[in-house]
Coordinates of C-alpha atoms in Angstrom, one line a residue:
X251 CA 27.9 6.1 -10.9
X252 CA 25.6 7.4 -8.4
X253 CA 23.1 10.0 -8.8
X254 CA 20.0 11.5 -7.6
X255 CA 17.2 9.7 -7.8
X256 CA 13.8 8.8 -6.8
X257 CA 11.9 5.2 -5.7
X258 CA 8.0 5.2 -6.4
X259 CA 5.7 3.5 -4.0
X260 CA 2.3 2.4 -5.3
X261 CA -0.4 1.9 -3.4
X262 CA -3.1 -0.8 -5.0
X263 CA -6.4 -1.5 -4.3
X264 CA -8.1 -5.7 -3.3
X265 CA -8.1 -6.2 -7.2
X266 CA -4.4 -5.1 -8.0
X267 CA -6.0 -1.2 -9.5
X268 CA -3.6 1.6 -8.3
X269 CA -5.1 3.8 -5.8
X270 CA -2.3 6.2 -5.3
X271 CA 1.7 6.3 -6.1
X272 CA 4.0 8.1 -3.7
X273 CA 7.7 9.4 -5.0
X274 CA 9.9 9.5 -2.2
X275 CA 14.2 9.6 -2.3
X276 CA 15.8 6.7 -3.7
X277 CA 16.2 4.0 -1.1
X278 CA 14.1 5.2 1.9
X279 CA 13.1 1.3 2.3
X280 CA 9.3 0.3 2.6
X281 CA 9.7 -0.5 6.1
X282 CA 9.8 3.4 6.9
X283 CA 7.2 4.3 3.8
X284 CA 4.8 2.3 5.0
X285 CA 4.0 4.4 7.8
X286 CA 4.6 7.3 6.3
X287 CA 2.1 6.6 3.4
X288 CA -0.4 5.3 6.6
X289 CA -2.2 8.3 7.0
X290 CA -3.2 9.2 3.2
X291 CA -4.6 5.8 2.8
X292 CA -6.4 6.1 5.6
X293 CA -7.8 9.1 4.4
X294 CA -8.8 7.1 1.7
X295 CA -10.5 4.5 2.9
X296 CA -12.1 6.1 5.7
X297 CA -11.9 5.6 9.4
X298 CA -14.6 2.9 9.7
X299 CA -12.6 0.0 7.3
X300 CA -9.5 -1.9 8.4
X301 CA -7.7 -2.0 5.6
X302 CA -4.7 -5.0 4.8
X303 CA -1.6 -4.2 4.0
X304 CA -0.5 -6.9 1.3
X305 CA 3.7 -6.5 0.7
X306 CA 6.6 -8.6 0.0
X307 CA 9.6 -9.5 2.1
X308 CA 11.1 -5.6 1.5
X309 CA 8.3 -4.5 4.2
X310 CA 9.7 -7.1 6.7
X311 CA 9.8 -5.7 10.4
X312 CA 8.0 -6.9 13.5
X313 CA 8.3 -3.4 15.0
X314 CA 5.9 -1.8 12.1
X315 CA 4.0 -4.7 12.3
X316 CA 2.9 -3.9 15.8
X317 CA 2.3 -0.2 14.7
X318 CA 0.3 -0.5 11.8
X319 CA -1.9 -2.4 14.2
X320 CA -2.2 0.4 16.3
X321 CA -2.8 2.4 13.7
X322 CA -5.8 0.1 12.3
X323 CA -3.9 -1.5 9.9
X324 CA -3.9 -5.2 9.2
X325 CA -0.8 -6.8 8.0
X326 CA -0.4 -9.8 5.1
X327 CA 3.3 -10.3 4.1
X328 CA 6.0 -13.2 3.9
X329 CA 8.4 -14.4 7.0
X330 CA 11.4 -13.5 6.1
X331 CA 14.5 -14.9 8.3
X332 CA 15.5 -18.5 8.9
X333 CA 12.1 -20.9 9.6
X334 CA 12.0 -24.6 10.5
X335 CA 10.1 -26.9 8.3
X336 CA 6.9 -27.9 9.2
X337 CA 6.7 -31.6 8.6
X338 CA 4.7 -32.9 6.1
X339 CA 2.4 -34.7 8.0
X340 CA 0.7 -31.8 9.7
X341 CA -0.2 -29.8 6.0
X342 CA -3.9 -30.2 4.9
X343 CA -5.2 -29.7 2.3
X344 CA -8.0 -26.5 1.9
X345 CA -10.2 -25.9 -1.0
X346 CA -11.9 -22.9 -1.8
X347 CA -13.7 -20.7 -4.3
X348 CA -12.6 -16.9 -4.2
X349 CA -13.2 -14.9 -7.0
X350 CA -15.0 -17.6 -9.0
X351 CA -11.9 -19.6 -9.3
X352 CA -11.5 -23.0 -7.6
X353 CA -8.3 -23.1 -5.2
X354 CA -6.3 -25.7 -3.5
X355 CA -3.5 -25.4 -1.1
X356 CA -2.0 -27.8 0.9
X357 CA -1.9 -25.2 4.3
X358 CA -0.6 -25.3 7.9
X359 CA -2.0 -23.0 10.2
X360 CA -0.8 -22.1 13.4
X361 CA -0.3 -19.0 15.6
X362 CA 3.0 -17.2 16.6
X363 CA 4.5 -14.9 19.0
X364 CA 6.8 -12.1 17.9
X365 CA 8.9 -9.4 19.4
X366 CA 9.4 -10.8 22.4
X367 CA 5.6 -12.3 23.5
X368 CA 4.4 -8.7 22.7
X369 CA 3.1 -9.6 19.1
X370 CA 0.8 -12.4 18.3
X371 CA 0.4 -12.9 14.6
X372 CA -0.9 -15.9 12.2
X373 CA 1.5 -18.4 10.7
X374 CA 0.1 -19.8 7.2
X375 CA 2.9 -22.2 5.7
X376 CA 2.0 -23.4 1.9
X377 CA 3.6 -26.4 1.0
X378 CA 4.1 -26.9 -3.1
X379 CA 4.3 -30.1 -4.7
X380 CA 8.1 -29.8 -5.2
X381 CA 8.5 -29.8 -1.3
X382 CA 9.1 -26.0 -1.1
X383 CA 7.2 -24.2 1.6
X384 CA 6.1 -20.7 1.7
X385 CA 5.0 -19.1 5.0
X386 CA 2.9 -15.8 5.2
X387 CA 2.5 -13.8 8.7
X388 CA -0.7 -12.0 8.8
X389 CA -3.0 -10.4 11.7
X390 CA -5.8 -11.3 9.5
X391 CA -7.5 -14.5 12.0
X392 CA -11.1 -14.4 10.4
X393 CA -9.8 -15.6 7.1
X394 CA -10.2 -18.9 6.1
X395 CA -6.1 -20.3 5.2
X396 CA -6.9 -20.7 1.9
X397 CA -7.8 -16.9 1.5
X398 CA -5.0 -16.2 3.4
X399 CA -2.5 -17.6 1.0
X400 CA -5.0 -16.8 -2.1
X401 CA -4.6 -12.9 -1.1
X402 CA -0.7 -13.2 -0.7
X403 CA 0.0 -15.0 -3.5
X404 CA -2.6 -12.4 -5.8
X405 CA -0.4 -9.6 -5.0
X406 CA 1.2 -10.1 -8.3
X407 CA -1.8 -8.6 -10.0
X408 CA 0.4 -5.6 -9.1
X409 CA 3.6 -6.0 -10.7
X410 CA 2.0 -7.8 -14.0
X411 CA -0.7 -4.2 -13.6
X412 CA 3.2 -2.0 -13.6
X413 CA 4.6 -4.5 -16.5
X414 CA 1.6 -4.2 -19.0
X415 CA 1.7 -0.2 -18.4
X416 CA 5.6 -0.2 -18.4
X417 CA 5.8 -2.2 -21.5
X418 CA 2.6 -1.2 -23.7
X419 CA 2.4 2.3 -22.5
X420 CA 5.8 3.5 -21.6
X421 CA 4.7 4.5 -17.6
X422 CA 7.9 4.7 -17.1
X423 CA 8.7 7.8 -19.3
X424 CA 5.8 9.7 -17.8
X425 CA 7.2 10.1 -15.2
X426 CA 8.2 13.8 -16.3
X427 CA 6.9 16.0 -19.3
X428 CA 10.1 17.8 -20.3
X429 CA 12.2 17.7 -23.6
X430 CA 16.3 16.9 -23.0
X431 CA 17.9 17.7 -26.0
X432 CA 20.3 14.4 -27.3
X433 CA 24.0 15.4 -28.6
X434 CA 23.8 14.9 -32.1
X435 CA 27.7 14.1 -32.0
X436 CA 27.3 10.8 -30.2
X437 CA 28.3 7.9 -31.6
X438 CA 25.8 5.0 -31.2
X439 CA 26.7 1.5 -32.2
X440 CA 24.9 -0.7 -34.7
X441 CA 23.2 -3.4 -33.0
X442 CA 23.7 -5.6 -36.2
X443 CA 27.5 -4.7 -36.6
X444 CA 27.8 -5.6 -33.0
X445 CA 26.7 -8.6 -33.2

């Protein structure tokens, strides 16, 4: 069944906080709301910060990449697309303190080149215990590794902030204020008889 519908873009502060929430039509990708949503955060933070943009995979494209930066913008996100493996061998191991919590990632760093030459962007490949890598593009060279991947791998603080409100506080249904009346007719199932 399709239908009209909508797809909410939140915008979140260092700590995971919301700092604003854009409805736009269902399915108009993060790739193109990023820049659209570009200018009101900039109006929020001012012109004299750089802000990060922290995002998953869904926000993957060289092409915004390259003009966020010239919008001011710094990028943090994960590569998405086929990658070789580093080899073991070439991982060290970075320990740090962010946030008064001790951190250790086994990290290799290294710079890359994308769209053609034109974009040069930061490399940081984690490497878990189970063998599994994990490798974050960023413009972000005056972090340390360990923040790099600390930062990416925080973004969560977002969906678990959406999950608590959607699941203690019912977010989702306040989304609109109006009353539908429900078809006292309908037949709803037992649960118990169900099962």
């Amino acid at each position: 069944l399709c239908a009209p519908a909508t797809t909410d873009y939140y915008v979140n502060d260092k700590q995971g906080d919301p700092l604003l929430v854009v409805t736009a039509e269902a399915n108009a990708g993060m790739v193109k709301m990023l820049l659209a949503l570009a200018p009101d955060i900039r109006a929020i933070v001012g012109k004299r910060r750089r802000p990060t943009i922290v995002f998953d995979r869904g926000g993957w494209s060289p092409t915004l990449f390259a003009q966020l930066l010239d919008l001011d913008f710094d990028v943090l996100t994960y590569r998405k697309g086929r990658i070789d493996a580093v080899a073991r061998r070439l991982f060290r191991l970075h320990r740090a303190r962010i946030e008064g919590r001790d951190l250790e990632y086994r990290l290799h760093d290294k710079r890359v080149l994308l769209l053609k030459g034109q974009l040069r962007l930061r490399q940081v490949t984690r490497l878990c215990g189970d063998g599994h890598q994990t490798t974050i593009l960023t413009s972000r060279f005056d972090l340390k590794a360990a923040e790099v991947a600390y930062r990416m791998f925080e973004r969560w603080r977002q969906e678990n902030f959406f999950k608590y409100m959607r699941d203690e506080f019912a977010i989702d249904a306040l989304a609109e204020h109006t009353v539908e009346p429900d078809d006292p007719t309908r037949t709803v199932p037992n649960p118990a008889r169900r099962d």
